[in-house]
Amino acid sequence: MSDQRHDTRFDRFVDSYAERTKGMRVSAVRALFAVANRPEIVSLAGGMPNIKDLPLESIASSMGQMVAENGTQVMQYGSGQGELQLREQILDVMALEGIQAHPDDIVITAGSQQGLDLVTRIFCDPGDVILAESPSYVGALGTFLSYQAEVVHVAGDDDGLDPEALRETSRRLKAEGKRIKFLYTIPNYSNPSGVTQPLERRRQVLEVCEAEQILLVEDNPYGLLSLDADPVPAMRSLDQNVIYLGSFSKTFAPGFRVGWVLAPHAVREKLVLAQESATLCPPVFSQFAVSNYLSNHDWKHQITVFKDMYRERRDAMLEELAEHMPDGATWTKPAGGFFVWVTLPEGIDSQAMLPRGVDARVAFVPGAAFYADGGGARNVRLSYCFPTADRIRLGVQRFADVIRNELEVMSIFGVHVSPTHLRRAPGPGPNLS
Amino acid sequence: MSDQRHDTRFDRFVDSYAERTKGMRVSAVRALFAVANRPEIVSLAGGMPNIKDLPLESIASSMGQMVAENGTQVMQYGSGQGELQLREQILDVMALEGIQAHPDDIVITAGSQQGLDLVTRIFCDPGDVILAESPSYVGALGTFLSYQAEVVHVAGDDDGLDPEALRETSRRLKAEGKRIKFLYTIPNYSNPSGVTQPLERRRQVLEVCEAEQILLVEDNPYGLLSLDADPVPAMRSLDQNVIYLGSFSKTFAPGFRVGWVLAPHAVREKLVLAQESATLCPPVFSQFAVSNYLSNHDWKHQITVFKDMYRERRDAMLEELAEHMPDGATWTKPAGGFFVWVTLPEGIDSQAMLPRGVDARVAFVPGAAFYADGGGARNVRLSYCFPTADRIRLGVQRFADVIRNELEVMSIFGVHVSPTHLRRAPGPGPNLS
């Protein structure tokens, strides 16, 4: 056997893969990151938090002490549900958004992405429907599709999900005999739209969910990064049956991969079983490291430091957009979080424009990544989380120039019509060149 | 809505769960751990490594330095495949068992349990068959069942898997129209049996896999913990198409949850997509912590320290078993790893005996946990990894006393026949009391 080396580049297993692998695709965002990291490019593409303001010396010191004094515990196997000490501290974090809960109803996850994975795992059979905002988080869509769920987008407006559209979509799908498993929403500073649901809208959405018997999954990674006013109460604070996903990735640091799910008791039990099957236990050292940070550092003050930094960057982006964007483009004005959602002038396809953006040394994420149904051709997600304000200004100027060039090319040669654009905007026919 | 609090203990979602949740059960091992942790009980049940001999002060110091100097990298998001620096170091670890590979064919996982999860995820549709040793690792069985795979055990002997039984099982299943997705094996110091496949046996198993076109998944958490002789070359060193699962949980520490999968290139690509969907990226801080440990500490020497410690414990267990076990009991003599597999005298049901073991202040894992088909009723897994040698001696004495009591009760009142025992050993009928 040792002499019979096969060329492992040839995929001899091609007929063996599970059906679900057909839903697993390289995300547009990953392919983009390879170019976006080049230093000459201003990347308005990534969603990486800027963690350089963390008190590294002090974190290093308290973590070192933790290892020296308590290493055999923090480096050992732990509970499948996650460490109780951290689950109790998470109650304090969630209280800032009005949530009251019991630590026994929390399951720690390897980042809130794993929360999405486990929730989908316990609820979705192939063909089940998940309702999502329009647009919705690319990483969630990837997970839903990997479980062979069907994602149906629900229309929204500047206040987030439209409750009437939700009701109509639910009724239509039920009439078609489809099984809706849950509604997935990011009510605060949504990724990618930057939109926030006001309190009244949250109540309306929850009422429709109650009437239609739809489970609501609230994903809230950005909730504490409110830049203009106090956070709106979480949807979980209004209804205990909401499944709530939380994360330390944006309020502390993403590299620990520590998030959590707060769920009704019966659901929580299934999540723990799923977690044990997936990883035995979520990262133990990471949990103690986060817990240690919460105990030994002024984490609330650190969040205000982060907010001041992100506010400056958001303001820089919005100012520059207002100054440089051509007529016909619109964009959201986020009250928190990391993202601005741009709608390009009629006729421009953001995916087709991307190479010209990279040429002009600015990177962004085309809107199509945030739709499971081919939507988003006219949209772009811009992020202001990672580059400095000066770089953001430069990036937005380049971005505006790229759009202006597209418009100029269109006016000379006729509208560039991509297949997705044709499907989405089949109105009065542009002159095909 | 805020006034309409529901009692979340009532599972209103009972009809919503995915089919796969029916395969998720609370493991016997988890239920056991609650009692096994009581200090008066000698636990021969757990599989926790004993990490108290790690150089904690020195680890604390180099980790602190890593955070202070490089915190913004080690606490940031990372690659879905895992950090290149660690993947290169893993090559050195695998070289100790004869494996040559390329770092691009490695995917880091949140412990090798997640490796099992991702491999099953990309290969198994509901109803697909996974072949496994008899007995096999309880955590793997749980994962396989959670993907609605059918586990079929293949008979073995003191040298591990029986190649002829493997061939016959494969042909029988194919004749039944079943799809075999892979053979799962722990060739070194298997959990739970403690058995090791010699080199010649490995070649025979691989030949049958090649002839029958069965993918082999080699799980090797204990390979470097050889207590008597040098490790046998890994099956992956004999055939590049083997999917290999590795772990730092036993050679360093489990709390970081860092394992890896080495896979043929095409499979590796799918694993990265699955990893991104599951967690975005494996625990980044943990990966740098492990990498830092490998760079700054004599990790090979540390493994010899661990081996000396486990050897003393293994010897204590085997000596005590030889001295105290009643006639009719047999057990394996592991050349490494953590576990001894006991076959109890005819007529004793290990699951039924467990409460009497706990009464006598000794905990063990009944063999049924390691079978997906109701087998293992006469078996027990004993572990020597965590308690000291003195505690192990005490535990084995108590364990032998419990068995002796069972035999005495049987001789007075007639054989205790459990339903599983009846099914497995339906020979000359015992006198039912």
PDB file of C-alpha atoms in Angstrom, chain B residues 193-332:
ATOM      1  CA  SER B 193     -10.727  -1.039  24.108  1.00  0.00           C
ATOM      2  CA  GLY B 194      -7.071  -0.075  24.612  1.00  0.00           C
ATOM      3  CA  VAL B 195      -6.232  -2.316  21.641  1.00  0.00           C
ATOM      4  CA  THR B 196      -3.581  -1.396  19.032  1.00  0.00           C
ATOM      5  CA  GLN B 197      -3.434  -2.590  15.435  1.00  0.00           C
ATOM      6  CA  PRO B 198       0.049  -3.887  14.567  1.00  0.00           C
ATOM      7  CA  LEU B 199       1.631  -2.700  11.323  1.00  0.00           C
ATOM      8  CA  GLU B 200       0.757  -5.848   9.376  1.00  0.00           C
ATOM      9  CA  ARG B 201      -2.880  -5.575  10.440  1.00  0.00           C
ATOM     10  CA  ARG B 202      -2.971  -1.955   9.295  1.00  0.00           C
ATOM     11  CA  ARG B 203      -1.782  -2.984   5.864  1.00  0.00           C
ATOM     12  CA  GLN B 204      -4.439  -5.681   5.674  1.00  0.00           C
ATOM     13  CA  VAL B 205      -7.198  -3.295   6.704  1.00  0.00           C
ATOM     14  CA  LEU B 206      -6.042  -0.747   4.126  1.00  0.00           C
ATOM     15  CA  GLU B 207      -5.971  -3.432   1.434  1.00  0.00           C
ATOM     16  CA  VAL B 208      -9.568  -4.347   2.156  1.00  0.00           C
ATOM     17  CA  CYS B 209     -10.517  -0.651   2.120  1.00  0.00           C
ATOM     18  CA  GLU B 210      -8.812  -0.217  -1.243  1.00  0.00           C
ATOM     19  CA  ALA B 211     -10.466  -3.330  -2.686  1.00  0.00           C
ATOM     20  CA  GLU B 212     -13.888  -2.379  -1.344  1.00  0.00           C
ATOM     21  CA  GLN B 213     -13.400   1.348  -2.098  1.00  0.00           C
ATOM     22  CA  ILE B 214     -14.022   2.355   1.494  1.00  0.00           C
ATOM     23  CA  LEU B 215     -12.652   5.659   2.753  1.00  0.00           C
ATOM     24  CA  LEU B 216     -10.730   5.225   6.008  1.00  0.00           C
ATOM     25  CA  VAL B 217     -10.961   7.787   8.819  1.00  0.00           C
ATOM     26  CA  GLU B 218      -8.117   7.351  11.300  1.00  0.00           C
ATOM     27  CA  ASP B 219      -8.649   8.961  14.701  1.00  0.00           C
ATOM     28  CA  ASN B 220      -5.397   9.215  16.604  1.00  0.00           C
ATOM     29  CA  PRO B 221      -5.643  11.177  19.843  1.00  0.00           C
ATOM     30  CA  TYR B 222      -3.459   8.785  21.850  1.00  0.00           C
ATOM     31  CA  GLY B 223      -0.817   7.768  19.296  1.00  0.00           C
ATOM     32  CA  LEU B 224       2.091   9.590  20.939  1.00  0.00           C
ATOM     33  CA  LEU B 225       1.243   8.162  24.365  1.00  0.00           C
ATOM     34  CA  SER B 226       2.957   4.837  23.680  1.00  0.00           C
ATOM     35  CA  LEU B 227       3.943   3.321  27.015  1.00  0.00           C
ATOM     36  CA  ASP B 228       5.987   0.274  25.996  1.00  0.00           C
ATOM     37  CA  ALA B 229       7.524   0.745  22.546  1.00  0.00           C
ATOM     38  CA  ASP B 230       7.774   3.233  19.724  1.00  0.00           C
ATOM     39  CA  PRO B 231       4.486   4.122  18.030  1.00  0.00           C
ATOM     40  CA  VAL B 232       3.385   2.009  15.071  1.00  0.00           C
ATOM     41  CA  PRO B 233       3.356   4.093  11.866  1.00  0.00           C
ATOM     42  CA  ALA B 234       0.036   5.839  11.363  1.00  0.00           C
ATOM     43  CA  MET B 235      -2.323   4.427   8.750  1.00  0.00           C
ATOM     44  CA  ARG B 236      -2.098   7.796   6.977  1.00  0.00           C
ATOM     45  CA  SER B 237       1.651   7.180   6.583  1.00  0.00           C
ATOM     46  CA  LEU B 238       0.776   4.079   4.554  1.00  0.00           C
ATOM     47  CA  ASP B 239      -1.922   5.594   2.363  1.00  0.00           C
ATOM     48  CA  GLN B 240      -2.419   9.239   1.458  1.00  0.00           C
ATOM     49  CA  ASN B 241      -6.137   8.792   0.962  1.00  0.00           C
ATOM     50  CA  VAL B 242      -6.695   8.183   4.649  1.00  0.00           C
ATOM     51  CA  ILE B 243      -8.419  11.042   6.460  1.00  0.00           C
ATOM     52  CA  TYR B 244      -6.467  11.578   9.661  1.00  0.00           C
ATOM     53  CA  LEU B 245      -7.727  13.237  12.851  1.00  0.00           C
ATOM     54  CA  GLY B 246      -5.194  14.607  15.304  1.00  0.00           C
ATOM     55  CA  SER B 247      -5.472  16.381  18.648  1.00  0.00           C
ATOM     56  CA  PHE B 248      -3.452  18.352  21.161  1.00  0.00           C
ATOM     57  CA  SER B 249      -5.835  17.359  23.957  1.00  0.00           C
ATOM     58  CA  LYS B 250      -3.697  14.503  25.264  1.00  0.00           C
ATOM     59  CA  THR B 251      -0.183  15.673  24.368  1.00  0.00           C
ATOM     60  CA  PHE B 252      -0.695  19.230  25.617  1.00  0.00           C
ATOM     61  CA  ALA B 253      -4.082  20.250  27.016  1.00  0.00           C
ATOM     62  CA  PRO B 254      -7.730  19.771  26.012  1.00  0.00           C
ATOM     63  CA  GLY B 255      -9.051  23.171  27.125  1.00  0.00           C
ATOM     64  CA  PHE B 256      -7.759  24.947  24.033  1.00  0.00           C
ATOM     65  CA  ARG B 257      -9.940  22.723  21.842  1.00  0.00           C
ATOM     66  CA  VAL B 258      -7.392  22.417  19.097  1.00  0.00           C
ATOM     67  CA  GLY B 259      -7.351  19.390  16.858  1.00  0.00           C
ATOM     68  CA  TRP B 260      -6.887  18.946  13.136  1.00  0.00           C
ATOM     69  CA  VAL B 261      -7.898  16.968  10.095  1.00  0.00           C
ATOM     70  CA  LEU B 262      -5.373  15.951   7.455  1.00  0.00           C
ATOM     71  CA  ALA B 263      -7.266  15.060   4.296  1.00  0.00           C
ATOM     72  CA  PRO B 264      -6.807  14.566   0.569  1.00  0.00           C
ATOM     73  CA  HIS B 265      -6.893  17.930  -1.150  1.00  0.00           C
ATOM     74  CA  ALA B 266     -10.443  17.794  -2.538  1.00  0.00           C
ATOM     75  CA  VAL B 267     -11.827  16.682   0.812  1.00  0.00           C
ATOM     76  CA  ARG B 268      -9.858  19.382   2.607  1.00  0.00           C
ATOM     77  CA  GLU B 269     -11.511  22.043   0.460  1.00  0.00           C
ATOM     78  CA  LYS B 270     -14.947  20.862   1.507  1.00  0.00           C
ATOM     79  CA  LEU B 271     -13.866  20.700   5.149  1.00  0.00           C
ATOM     80  CA  VAL B 272     -12.836  24.362   5.073  1.00  0.00           C
ATOM     81  CA  LEU B 273     -16.223  25.355   3.669  1.00  0.00           C
ATOM     82  CA  ALA B 274     -17.899  23.311   6.390  1.00  0.00           C
ATOM     83  CA  GLN B 275     -15.673  24.911   9.038  1.00  0.00           C
ATOM     84  CA  GLU B 276     -16.526  28.421   7.828  1.00  0.00           C
ATOM     85  CA  SER B 277     -20.193  27.578   7.982  1.00  0.00           C
ATOM     86  CA  ALA B 278     -19.826  26.055  11.457  1.00  0.00           C
ATOM     87  CA  THR B 279     -17.659  28.667  13.231  1.00  0.00           C
ATOM     88  CA  LEU B 280     -16.210  31.109  10.614  1.00  0.00           C
ATOM     89  CA  CYS B 281     -12.791  30.090  11.918  1.00  0.00           C
ATOM     90  CA  PRO B 282     -11.516  27.671  14.568  1.00  0.00           C
ATOM     91  CA  PRO B 283     -10.501  29.279  17.900  1.00  0.00           C
ATOM     92  CA  VAL B 284      -7.777  31.732  16.922  1.00  0.00           C
ATOM     93  CA  PHE B 285      -6.362  32.551  20.332  1.00  0.00           C
ATOM     94  CA  SER B 286      -6.180  28.841  21.142  1.00  0.00           C
ATOM     95  CA  GLN B 287      -4.258  28.159  17.959  1.00  0.00           C
ATOM     96  CA  PHE B 288      -1.682  30.811  18.752  1.00  0.00           C
ATOM     97  CA  ALA B 289      -1.478  29.573  22.351  1.00  0.00           C
ATOM     98  CA  VAL B 290      -0.739  26.025  21.170  1.00  0.00           C
ATOM     99  CA  SER B 291       1.710  27.317  18.580  1.00  0.00           C
ATOM    100  CA  ASN B 292       3.424  29.400  21.229  1.00  0.00           C
ATOM    101  CA  TYR B 293       3.692  26.351  23.487  1.00  0.00           C
ATOM    102  CA  LEU B 294       5.233  24.275  20.710  1.00  0.00           C
ATOM    103  CA  SER B 295       7.727  27.044  19.918  1.00  0.00           C
ATOM    104  CA  ASN B 296       8.792  27.932  23.436  1.00  0.00           C
ATOM    105  CA  HIS B 297       8.652  24.682  25.358  1.00  0.00           C
ATOM    106  CA  ASP B 298      10.224  21.272  24.996  1.00  0.00           C
ATOM    107  CA  TRP B 299       6.980  19.620  24.012  1.00  0.00           C
ATOM    108  CA  LYS B 300       8.621  16.317  23.136  1.00  0.00           C
ATOM    109  CA  HIS B 301      10.125  16.093  26.594  1.00  0.00           C
ATOM    110  CA  GLN B 302       6.753  16.965  28.082  1.00  0.00           C
ATOM    111  CA  ILE B 303       5.267  13.972  26.287  1.00  0.00           C
ATOM    112  CA  THR B 304       7.841  11.691  27.921  1.00  0.00           C
ATOM    113  CA  VAL B 305       6.875  13.195  31.290  1.00  0.00           C
ATOM    114  CA  PHE B 306       3.230  12.393  30.537  1.00  0.00           C
ATOM    115  CA  LYS B 307       4.149   8.888  29.400  1.00  0.00           C
ATOM    116  CA  ASP B 308       6.096   8.121  32.572  1.00  0.00           C
ATOM    117  CA  MET B 309       3.137   9.274  34.637  1.00  0.00           C
ATOM    118  CA  TYR B 310       0.560   7.293  32.635  1.00  0.00           C
ATOM    119  CA  ARG B 311       2.800   4.203  32.565  1.00  0.00           C
ATOM    120  CA  GLU B 312       2.886   4.091  36.352  1.00  0.00           C
ATOM    121  CA  ARG B 313      -0.888   4.364  36.438  1.00  0.00           C
ATOM    122  CA  ARG B 314      -1.460   1.777  33.741  1.00  0.00           C
ATOM    123  CA  ASP B 315       0.855  -0.643  35.549  1.00  0.00           C
ATOM    124  CA  ALA B 316      -0.964  -0.050  38.816  1.00  0.00           C
ATOM    125  CA  MET B 317      -4.286  -0.824  37.186  1.00  0.00           C
ATOM    126  CA  LEU B 318      -3.066  -3.968  35.441  1.00  0.00           C
ATOM    127  CA  GLU B 319      -1.337  -5.281  38.573  1.00  0.00           C
ATOM    128  CA  GLU B 320      -4.416  -4.736  40.657  1.00  0.00           C
ATOM    129  CA  LEU B 321      -6.715  -6.301  38.093  1.00  0.00           C
ATOM    130  CA  ALA B 322      -4.445  -9.375  37.946  1.00  0.00           C
ATOM    131  CA  GLU B 323      -4.508  -9.647  41.718  1.00  0.00           C
ATOM    132  CA  HIS B 324      -8.161  -9.001  42.462  1.00  0.00           C
ATOM    133  CA  MET B 325     -10.394  -9.834  39.526  1.00  0.00           C
ATOM    134  CA  PRO B 326     -12.509 -12.952  39.932  1.00  0.00           C
ATOM    135  CA  ASP B 327     -12.357 -15.908  37.557  1.00  0.00           C
ATOM    136  CA  GLY B 328     -14.307 -15.440  34.369  1.00  0.00           C
ATOM    137  CA  ALA B 329     -13.325 -11.797  33.882  1.00  0.00           C
ATOM    138  CA  THR B 330     -10.850 -10.835  31.176  1.00  0.00           C
ATOM    139  CA  TRP B 331      -9.342  -7.499  30.177  1.00  0.00           C
ATOM    140  CA  THR B 332      -7.085  -5.912  27.588  1.00  0.00           C
TER     141      THR B 332
END
